[in-house]
PDB file of C-alpha atoms in Angstrom:
ATOM      1  CA  MET A  27       5.961   2.735  23.007  1.00  0.00           C
ATOM      2  CA  LYS A  28       5.484   6.347  23.092  1.00  0.00           C
ATOM      3  CA  LYS A  29       7.293   7.128  20.357  1.00  0.00           C
ATOM      4  CA  VAL A  30       6.087   4.475  17.830  1.00  0.00           C
ATOM      5  CA  ILE A  31       2.268   5.557  18.782  1.00  0.00           C
ATOM      6  CA  LEU A  32       3.470   8.984  17.413  1.00  0.00           C
ATOM      7  CA  ILE A  33       3.688   7.677  14.166  1.00  0.00           C
ATOM      8  CA  PHE A  34       0.419   7.028  14.524  1.00  0.00           C
ATOM      9  CA  ILE A  35      -1.187  10.239  14.795  1.00  0.00           C
ATOM     10  CA  MET A  36       1.317  12.945  13.464  1.00  0.00           C
ATOM     11  CA  SER A  37       1.900  13.742   9.967  1.00  0.00           C
ATOM     12  CA  LEU A  38       3.849  11.429   7.743  1.00  0.00           C
ATOM     13  CA  PHE A  39       4.008   4.393   3.716  1.00  0.00           C
ATOM     14  CA  LEU A  40       5.348   2.540   1.669  1.00  0.00           C
ATOM     15  CA  LEU A  41       3.683   1.226   1.059  1.00  0.00           C
ATOM     16  CA  GLY A  42       1.824   5.617   1.839  1.00  0.00           C
ATOM     17  CA  PRO A  43       1.026   9.199   3.948  1.00  0.00           C
ATOM     18  CA  THR A  44       1.230  11.065   7.260  1.00  0.00           C
ATOM     19  CA  PRO A  45      -1.935  10.440   9.456  1.00  0.00           C
ATOM     20  CA  ASP A  46      -3.363  12.785  11.898  1.00  0.00           C
ATOM     21  CA  LEU A  47      -6.203  13.476  13.736  1.00  0.00           C
ATOM     22  CA  GLN A  48      -6.962  16.419  11.817  1.00  0.00           C
ATOM     23  CA  ALA A  49      -6.778  14.558   8.639  1.00  0.00           C
ATOM     24  CA  GLN A  50      -9.897  12.060   8.525  1.00  0.00           C
ATOM     25  CA  ASP A  51     -11.579  15.810   8.113  1.00  0.00           C
ATOM     26  CA  ASP A  52      -9.434  16.679   5.682  1.00  0.00           C
ATOM     27  CA  ALA A  53     -11.207  16.216   2.143  1.00  0.00           C
ATOM     28  CA  THR A  54      -7.921  16.314   0.511  1.00  0.00           C
ATOM     29  CA  TYR A  55      -6.081  13.079   1.690  1.00  0.00           C
ATOM     30  CA  SER A  56      -6.250   9.278   0.048  1.00  0.00           C
ATOM     31  CA  MET A  57      -6.710   6.066   1.861  1.00  0.00           C
ATOM     32  CA  TRP A  58      -7.196   2.634   0.729  1.00  0.00           C
ATOM     33  CA  GLU A  59      -9.021  -0.464   2.104  1.00  0.00           C
ATOM     34  CA  SER A  60      -7.091  -4.488   1.716  1.00  0.00           C
ATOM     35  CA  PHE A  61      -6.711  -7.382   2.827  1.00  0.00           C
ATOM     36  CA  TYR A  62      -5.618 -10.475   1.466  1.00  0.00           C
ATOM     37  CA  ILE A  63      -7.443 -13.849   0.082  1.00  0.00           C
ATOM     38  CA  THR A  64      -6.611 -16.799   1.091  1.00  0.00           C
ATOM     39  CA  PRO A  65      -8.370 -18.852  -2.234  1.00  0.00           C
ATOM     40  CA  ASP A  66      -9.427 -22.410  -2.001  1.00  0.00           C
ATOM     41  CA  ASN A  67      -7.113 -23.727  -4.935  1.00  0.00           C
ATOM     42  CA  ALA A  68     -10.014 -26.454  -5.490  1.00  0.00           C
ATOM     43  CA  LYS A  69     -12.635 -23.667  -6.335  1.00  0.00           C
ATOM     44  CA  LEU A  70     -10.225 -21.120  -8.246  1.00  0.00           C
ATOM     45  CA  LYS A  71     -12.911 -20.958 -11.678  1.00  0.00           C
ATOM     46  CA  ALA A  72     -15.502 -20.729  -9.260  1.00  0.00           C
ATOM     47  CA  LEU A  73     -14.074 -17.841  -7.071  1.00  0.00           C
ATOM     48  CA  ASP A  74     -12.500 -16.034 -10.303  1.00  0.00           C
ATOM     49  CA  GLU A  75     -16.220 -15.948 -11.644  1.00  0.00           C
ATOM     50  CA  ALA A  76     -18.246 -15.172  -8.315  1.00  0.00           C
ATOM     51  CA  MET A  77     -15.036 -12.118  -7.345  1.00  0.00           C
ATOM     52  CA  ALA A  78     -15.959 -11.097 -10.846  1.00  0.00           C
ATOM     53  CA  LYS A  79     -19.360 -10.616 -11.269  1.00  0.00           C
ATOM     54  CA  HIS A  80     -19.529  -8.885  -7.486  1.00  0.00           C
ATOM     55  CA  ASN A  81     -16.810  -6.238  -8.191  1.00  0.00           C
ATOM     56  CA  LYS A  82     -17.964  -4.841 -11.476  1.00  0.00           C
ATOM     57  CA  LYS A  83     -21.689  -5.337 -10.116  1.00  0.00           C
ATOM     58  CA  TYR A  84     -20.862  -3.471  -6.817  1.00  0.00           C
ATOM     59  CA  HIS A  85     -17.297  -1.770  -6.788  1.00  0.00           C
ATOM     60  CA  LYS A  86     -17.014  -0.277 -10.567  1.00  0.00           C
ATOM     61  CA  GLU A  87     -15.925   3.340 -10.016  1.00  0.00           C
ATOM     62  CA  GLY A  88     -15.913   5.982  -7.013  1.00  0.00           C
ATOM     63  CA  PRO A  89     -14.739   5.474  -3.683  1.00  0.00           C
ATOM     64  CA  ASN A  90     -16.130   2.269  -4.022  1.00  0.00           C
ATOM     65  CA  GLN A  91     -14.276   0.742  -6.874  1.00  0.00           C
ATOM     66  CA  ALA A  92     -12.299  -2.302  -6.403  1.00  0.00           C
ATOM     67  CA  VAL A  93      -9.010  -3.573  -7.658  1.00  0.00           C
ATOM     68  CA  VAL A  94      -7.864  -7.385  -6.845  1.00  0.00           C
ATOM     69  CA  TYR A  95      -4.284  -7.786  -7.011  1.00  0.00           C
ATOM     70  CA  ASP A  96      -2.204 -11.464  -7.804  1.00  0.00           C
ATOM     71  CA  VAL A  97       0.815 -11.269  -4.428  1.00  0.00           C
ATOM     72  CA  VAL A  98       3.265 -13.155  -6.991  1.00  0.00           C
ATOM     73  CA  THR A  99       6.360 -12.871  -4.624  1.00  0.00           C
ATOM     74  CA  GLY A 100       7.424 -12.584  -1.018  1.00  0.00           C
ATOM     75  CA  PRO A 101       5.635 -14.435   1.969  1.00  0.00           C
ATOM     76  CA  ASN A 102       2.077 -14.066   0.460  1.00  0.00           C
ATOM     77  CA  MET A 103       2.862 -15.846  -2.349  1.00  0.00           C
ATOM     78  CA  GLY A 104      -0.645 -17.310  -4.238  1.00  0.00           C
ATOM     79  CA  LYS A 105      -2.858 -14.836  -2.750  1.00  0.00           C
ATOM     80  CA  MET A 106      -4.847 -11.980  -3.354  1.00  0.00           C
ATOM     81  CA  VAL A 107      -4.942  -8.490  -2.321  1.00  0.00           C
ATOM     82  CA  TRP A 108      -8.802  -7.265  -2.590  1.00  0.00           C
ATOM     83  CA  GLN A 109      -8.350  -3.081  -2.455  1.00  0.00           C
ATOM     84  CA  MET A 110     -11.036  -0.206  -2.495  1.00  0.00           C
ATOM     85  CA  GLY A 111     -10.180   2.982  -3.002  1.00  0.00           C
ATOM     86  CA  PRO A 112      -9.129   6.042  -2.484  1.00  0.00           C
ATOM     87  CA  LEU A 113     -11.615   6.450  -0.192  1.00  0.00           C
ATOM     88  CA  HIS A 114     -11.934   8.540   3.089  1.00  0.00           C
ATOM     89  CA  TYR A 115     -13.621   6.947   6.423  1.00  0.00           C
ATOM     90  CA  SER A 116     -16.659   9.470   5.568  1.00  0.00           C
ATOM     91  CA  HIS A 117     -17.986   7.178   2.799  1.00  0.00           C
ATOM     92  CA  LEU A 118     -17.593   4.022   4.562  1.00  0.00           C
ATOM     93  CA  ASP A 119     -21.000   4.944   5.812  1.00  0.00           C
ATOM     94  CA  ASN A 120     -22.192   4.622   2.680  1.00  0.00           C
ATOM     95  CA  ARG A 121     -20.250   1.234   1.477  1.00  0.00           C
ATOM     96  CA  PRO A 122     -22.218  -1.307  -0.581  1.00  0.00           C
ATOM     97  CA  ALA A 123     -24.381  -3.272   1.804  1.00  0.00           C
ATOM     98  CA  ALA A 124     -27.877  -3.631   1.129  1.00  0.00           C
ATOM     99  CA  GLY A 125     -28.907  -4.515  -2.375  1.00  0.00           C
ATOM    100  CA  GLY A 126     -27.921  -8.371  -2.390  1.00  0.00           C
ATOM    101  CA  HIS A 127     -24.078  -7.450  -1.582  1.00  0.00           C
ATOM    102  CA  ASP A 128     -23.756  -9.071   1.388  1.00  0.00           C
ATOM    103  CA  GLU A 129     -25.800 -11.863   0.327  1.00  0.00           C
ATOM    104  CA  ASP A 130     -24.064 -12.232  -2.661  1.00  0.00           C
ATOM    105  CA  TRP A 131     -20.083 -12.439  -1.505  1.00  0.00           C
ATOM    106  CA  ARG A 132     -21.077 -14.758   1.822  1.00  0.00           C
ATOM    107  CA  ASP A 133     -23.145 -16.688  -0.887  1.00  0.00           C
ATOM    108  CA  ASN A 134     -21.333 -16.810  -3.805  1.00  0.00           C
ATOM    109  CA  VAL A 135     -17.631 -15.481  -3.253  1.00  0.00           C
ATOM    110  CA  MET A 136     -16.614 -16.658   0.729  1.00  0.00           C
ATOM    111  CA  PRO A 137     -17.537 -20.310  -0.522  1.00  0.00           C
ATOM    112  CA  ASN A 138     -14.220 -20.360  -2.441  1.00  0.00           C
ATOM    113  CA  ILE A 139     -12.144 -19.017  -0.017  1.00  0.00           C
ATOM    114  CA  LYS A 140     -10.042 -20.936   2.449  1.00  0.00           C
ATOM    115  CA  LYS A 141      -9.102 -17.038   4.434  1.00  0.00           C
ATOM    116  CA  LEU A 142      -9.561 -13.536   4.716  1.00  0.00           C
ATOM    117  CA  SER A 143      -6.846 -11.811   6.823  1.00  0.00           C
ATOM    118  CA  ASN A 144      -4.797  -8.489   7.375  1.00  0.00           C
ATOM    119  CA  GLY A 145      -7.639  -6.423   7.023  1.00  0.00           C
ATOM    120  CA  GLU A 146      -6.349  -2.591   7.033  1.00  0.00           C
ATOM    121  CA  TYR A 147      -6.662   1.042   6.143  1.00  0.00           C
ATOM    122  CA  TRP A 148      -3.838   2.493   4.582  1.00  0.00           C
ATOM    123  CA  LYS A 149      -3.494   6.329   4.137  1.00  0.00           C
ATOM    124  CA  GLN A 150      -1.224   8.095   1.673  1.00  0.00           C
ATOM    125  CA  ASN A 151       1.453  11.102   2.686  1.00  0.00           C
ATOM    126  CA  ASP A 152       0.948  13.009   0.066  1.00  0.00           C
ATOM    127  CA  GLU A 153       3.784  15.501   0.734  1.00  0.00           C
ATOM    128  CA  VAL A 154       6.674  13.058   0.394  1.00  0.00           C
ATOM    129  CA  SER A 155       4.539  10.671  -2.479  1.00  0.00           C
ATOM    130  CA  ASN A 156       5.678  11.222  -6.239  1.00  0.00           C
ATOM    131  CA  THR A 157       1.693   9.576  -7.830  1.00  0.00           C
ATOM    132  CA  GLU A 158       0.632  12.665  -9.606  1.00  0.00           C
ATOM    133  CA  MET A 159       1.131  10.846 -12.944  1.00  0.00           C
ATOM    134  CA  LEU A 160      -1.299   7.648 -11.916  1.00  0.00           C
ATOM    135  CA  LYS A 161      -4.333   7.828 -13.490  1.00  0.00           C
ATOM    136  CA  ASP A 162      -7.659   6.181 -14.120  1.00  0.00           C
ATOM    137  CA  GLU A 163      -6.669   4.470 -17.194  1.00  0.00           C
ATOM    138  CA  ASN A 164      -2.704   4.152 -15.788  1.00  0.00           C
ATOM    139  CA  PRO A 165      -0.440   1.327 -17.530  1.00  0.00           C
ATOM    140  CA  TYR A 166       1.560   0.711 -13.738  1.00  0.00           C
ATOM    141  CA  THR A 167      -0.001  -2.459 -13.088  1.00  0.00           C
ATOM    142  CA  ILE A 168       2.800  -3.829 -11.101  1.00  0.00           C
ATOM    143  CA  LEU A 169       3.482  -2.902  -7.929  1.00  0.00           C
ATOM    144  CA  HIS A 170       6.548  -3.340  -5.748  1.00  0.00           C
ATOM    145  CA  VAL A 171       5.307  -2.910  -2.181  1.00  0.00           C
ATOM    146  CA  ARG A 172       8.231  -2.394   0.792  1.00  0.00           C
ATOM    147  CA  PHE A 173       6.619  -3.248   4.271  1.00  0.00           C
ATOM    148  CA  PHE A 174       8.295  -1.578   7.458  1.00  0.00           C
ATOM    149  CA  GLU A 175       8.172  -2.588  10.819  1.00  0.00           C
ATOM    150  CA  VAL A 176       9.572   0.565  12.968  1.00  0.00           C
ATOM    151  CA  ALA A 177      11.987  -0.401  15.766  1.00  0.00           C
ATOM    152  CA  ARG A 178      10.867   0.615  19.449  1.00  0.00           C
ATOM    153  CA  GLY A 179      11.801   3.981  20.167  1.00  0.00           C
ATOM    154  CA  GLN A 180      12.738   4.819  16.437  1.00  0.00           C
ATOM    155  CA  GLY A 181       9.804   6.534  15.589  1.00  0.00           C
ATOM    156  CA  TYR A 182      11.083  10.142  15.392  1.00  0.00           C
ATOM    157  CA  GLN A 183      13.503   9.291  12.945  1.00  0.00           C
ATOM    158  CA  ILE A 184      10.586   8.353   9.668  1.00  0.00           C
ATOM    159  CA  ASP A 185       9.263  11.830   8.605  1.00  0.00           C
ATOM    160  CA  HIS A 186      12.881  12.579   7.745  1.00  0.00           C
ATOM    161  CA  LEU A 187      14.003   9.525   6.013  1.00  0.00           C
ATOM    162  CA  MET A 188      10.941   9.275   4.004  1.00  0.00           C
ATOM    163  CA  SER A 189      11.382  12.774   3.266  1.00  0.00           C
ATOM    164  CA  GLN A 190      14.390  12.386   1.958  1.00  0.00           C
ATOM    165  CA  ILE A 191      13.520   9.284   0.193  1.00  0.00           C
ATOM    166  CA  GLY A 192      10.725  11.013  -1.946  1.00  0.00           C
ATOM    167  CA  ALA A 193      12.690  14.286  -2.228  1.00  0.00           C
ATOM    168  CA  THR A 194      15.379  12.260  -4.079  1.00  0.00           C
ATOM    169  CA  ILE A 195      12.578  10.035  -6.612  1.00  0.00           C
ATOM    170  CA  LYS A 196      10.861  13.338  -7.780  1.00  0.00           C
ATOM    171  CA  ALA A 197      14.291  14.854  -8.456  1.00  0.00           C
ATOM    172  CA  MET A 198      15.291  11.584 -10.733  1.00  0.00           C
ATOM    173  CA  ASP A 199      15.203  11.691 -14.222  1.00  0.00           C
ATOM    174  CA  GLY A 200      11.744  10.726 -15.863  1.00  0.00           C
ATOM    175  CA  GLU A 201       9.065   9.369 -14.193  1.00  0.00           C
ATOM    176  CA  ASN A 202       8.934   7.678 -11.177  1.00  0.00           C
ATOM    177  CA  PRO A 203       5.695   6.897  -9.377  1.00  0.00           C
ATOM    178  CA  TRP A 204       6.160   6.491  -5.463  1.00  0.00           C
ATOM    179  CA  GLY A 205       4.312   6.570  -2.865  1.00  0.00           C
ATOM    180  CA  MET A 206       4.582   6.022   1.148  1.00  0.00           C
ATOM    181  CA  TYR A 207       1.229   5.125   3.204  1.00  0.00           C
ATOM    182  CA  MET A 208       0.998   4.573   6.891  1.00  0.00           C
ATOM    183  CA  ASN A 209      -1.495   1.890   8.438  1.00  0.00           C
ATOM    184  CA  GLU A 210      -4.192   3.866  10.119  1.00  0.00           C
ATOM    185  CA  PHE A 211      -4.782   1.394  13.115  1.00  0.00           C
ATOM    186  CA  ARG A 212      -2.161   0.157  15.404  1.00  0.00           C
ATOM    187  CA  GLN A 213      -0.125  -3.229  14.566  1.00  0.00           C
ATOM    188  CA  GLY A 214       1.584  -3.792  17.878  1.00  0.00           C
ATOM    189  CA  TYR A 215       5.290  -5.476  17.659  1.00  0.00           C
ATOM    190  CA  GLU A 216       4.192  -8.763  16.749  1.00  0.00           C
ATOM    191  CA  ILE A 217       1.789  -8.044  13.345  1.00  0.00           C
ATOM    192  CA  GLY A 218       4.377  -4.872  12.330  1.00  0.00           C
ATOM    193  CA  ARG A 219       3.446  -4.012   8.923  1.00  0.00           C
ATOM    194  CA  HIS A 220       3.420   0.133  10.125  1.00  0.00           C
ATOM    195  CA  LEU A 221       4.126   1.499   7.222  1.00  0.00           C
ATOM    196  CA  ALA A 222       4.500   0.760   3.468  1.00  0.00           C
ATOM    197  CA  THR A 223       6.149   1.933   0.563  1.00  0.00           C
ATOM    198  CA  VAL A 224       5.605   1.276  -3.263  1.00  0.00           C
ATOM    199  CA  ARG A 225       6.905   1.544  -6.646  1.00  0.00           C
ATOM    200  CA  PHE A 226       4.549   1.303 -10.018  1.00  0.00           C
ATOM    201  CA  HIS A 227       6.217  -0.311 -12.869  1.00  0.00           C
ATOM    202  CA  LYS A 228       4.853  -0.802 -16.119  1.00  0.00           C
ATOM    203  CA  ASN A 229       6.323  -3.867 -16.643  1.00  0.00           C
ATOM    204  CA  TRP A 230       8.941  -6.334 -15.673  1.00  0.00           C
ATOM    205  CA  ALA A 231      11.761  -5.316 -17.853  1.00  0.00           C
ATOM    206  CA  GLU A 232      11.801  -1.621 -16.022  1.00  0.00           C
ATOM    207  CA  TYR A 233      13.920  -4.107 -12.867  1.00  0.00           C
ATOM    208  CA  ASP A 234      16.285  -4.713 -15.924  1.00  0.00           C
ATOM    209  CA  LYS A 235      17.534  -0.794 -16.161  1.00  0.00           C
ATOM    210  CA  GLU A 236      20.197   0.381 -13.186  1.00  0.00           C
ATOM    211  CA  GLY A 237      18.763   2.827 -10.884  1.00  0.00           C
ATOM    212  CA  THR A 238      20.081   5.950  -9.891  1.00  0.00           C
ATOM    213  CA  PHE A 239      18.677   6.843  -6.512  1.00  0.00           C
ATOM    214  CA  LYS A 240      21.836   6.817  -4.939  1.00  0.00           C
ATOM    215  CA  GLN A 241      23.593   9.347  -7.211  1.00  0.00           C
ATOM    216  CA  THR A 242      20.406  11.458  -7.239  1.00  0.00           C
ATOM    217  CA  PHE A 243      20.479  11.217  -3.397  1.00  0.00           C
ATOM    218  CA  LEU A 244      24.125  12.323  -2.971  1.00  0.00           C
ATOM    219  CA  LYS A 245      23.800  15.377  -5.340  1.00  0.00           C
ATOM    220  CA  LEU A 246      20.534  16.531  -3.378  1.00  0.00           C
ATOM    221  CA  ASN A 247      22.347  15.779   0.237  1.00  0.00           C
ATOM    222  CA  GLY A 248      26.194  15.915  -0.127  1.00  0.00           C
ATOM    223  CA  GLU A 249      28.930  13.405  -0.625  1.00  0.00           C
ATOM    224  CA  LYS A 250      29.120  12.672   2.872  1.00  0.00           C
ATOM    225  CA  SER A 251      25.121  11.579   3.483  1.00  0.00           C
ATOM    226  CA  TRP A 252      24.831   8.203   1.943  1.00  0.00           C
ATOM    227  CA  ASP A 253      26.204   6.265   5.348  1.00  0.00           C
ATOM    228  CA  PRO A 254      24.011   8.459   7.536  1.00  0.00           C
ATOM    229  CA  PHE A 255      20.521   8.057   6.171  1.00  0.00           C
ATOM    230  CA  VAL A 256      22.040   4.084   5.747  1.00  0.00           C
ATOM    231  CA  ASP A 257      22.100   3.907   9.455  1.00  0.00           C
ATOM    232  CA  GLY A 258      19.660   5.787   9.857  1.00  0.00           C
ATOM    233  CA  MET A 259      17.401   2.811   7.893  1.00  0.00           C
ATOM    234  CA  ASP A 260      19.080   0.244   9.471  1.00  0.00           C
ATOM    235  CA  ASN A 261      18.024   1.759  13.146  1.00  0.00           C
ATOM    236  CA  SER A 262      14.805   2.962  12.476  1.00  0.00           C
ATOM    237  CA  PHE A 263      13.097  -0.777  11.115  1.00  0.00           C
ATOM    238  CA  SER A 264      13.509  -3.898  12.881  1.00  0.00           C
ATOM    239  CA  ASP A 265      12.296  -5.667   9.601  1.00  0.00           C
ATOM    240  CA  SER A 266      11.036  -4.940   6.151  1.00  0.00           C
ATOM    241  CA  TRP A 267      10.164  -7.151   3.349  1.00  0.00           C
ATOM    242  CA  ASP A 268       8.590  -7.095  -0.481  1.00  0.00           C
ATOM    243  CA  GLU A 269       6.091  -8.083  -2.100  1.00  0.00           C
ATOM    244  CA  ILE A 270       5.191  -7.879  -5.868  1.00  0.00           C
ATOM    245  CA  TRP A 271       1.243  -7.417  -6.533  1.00  0.00           C
ATOM    246  CA  VAL A 272      -0.064  -7.017 -10.511  1.00  0.00           C
ATOM    247  CA  VAL A 273      -3.531  -6.276 -10.969  1.00  0.00           C
ATOM    248  CA  ASN A 274      -5.861  -8.868 -12.048  1.00  0.00           C
ATOM    249  CA  THR A 275      -8.247  -6.539 -14.538  1.00  0.00           C
ATOM    250  CA  LYS A 276     -10.269  -9.878 -14.795  1.00  0.00           C
ATOM    251  CA  LEU A 277     -11.474  -9.650 -11.362  1.00  0.00           C
ATOM    252  CA  SER A 278     -11.377  -5.823 -10.539  1.00  0.00           C
ATOM    253  CA  GLY A 279     -14.314  -3.690 -10.691  1.00  0.00           C
ATOM    254  CA  ASN A 280     -12.967  -1.634 -13.711  1.00  0.00           C
TER     255      ASN A 280
END
């Protein structure tokens, strides 16, 4: 248990970032707030209209900018993800609330929603991530999100393994945007979702291309490095699963 807790206070996640106690005062970190939305399928049109109006009025730009994703694969297929950021903790003190924001969300958006779940804050590990090519106007509208649950007593391996992955992706030919994200608040072992990695894609056709991760990894780490890496991943994580998120520009703030 002690080693797993260290993951939440040490520098790093996914699904992104290395959270430590000082990082909250570090103006360079990037963090996102997110939660799942289970829509009322009988009110999808009303939800789309209310959500689009709300986000484009109150969450158009800056740290309060909202992006909405449609979850198209995995255990949460059919849900949406509402995400705000990048932001810092200090921005949350000035998030939209007055001026009709809360009333609009309560009266116009929520009546079309069955459930909100998994309210979380994800901080990016800038050291291992490869996201420099992601701009405000970027074409990477498909996110391959992989969630990880850390196995009991195995947290000490995470930094090394994620550093190996990050270094390999940065060494691969072409643009390969990838981020690691750490869940900022304790999830325990029943909830899981301790960290996540994200591969950003421009289109589905990219999945037809043969990957070069293993070849590049072996070049960087030696011919006998692959099996220890795979064993380390198997030992470090008790579970992992994928979700594909697709940006819903109609419902997003910008």
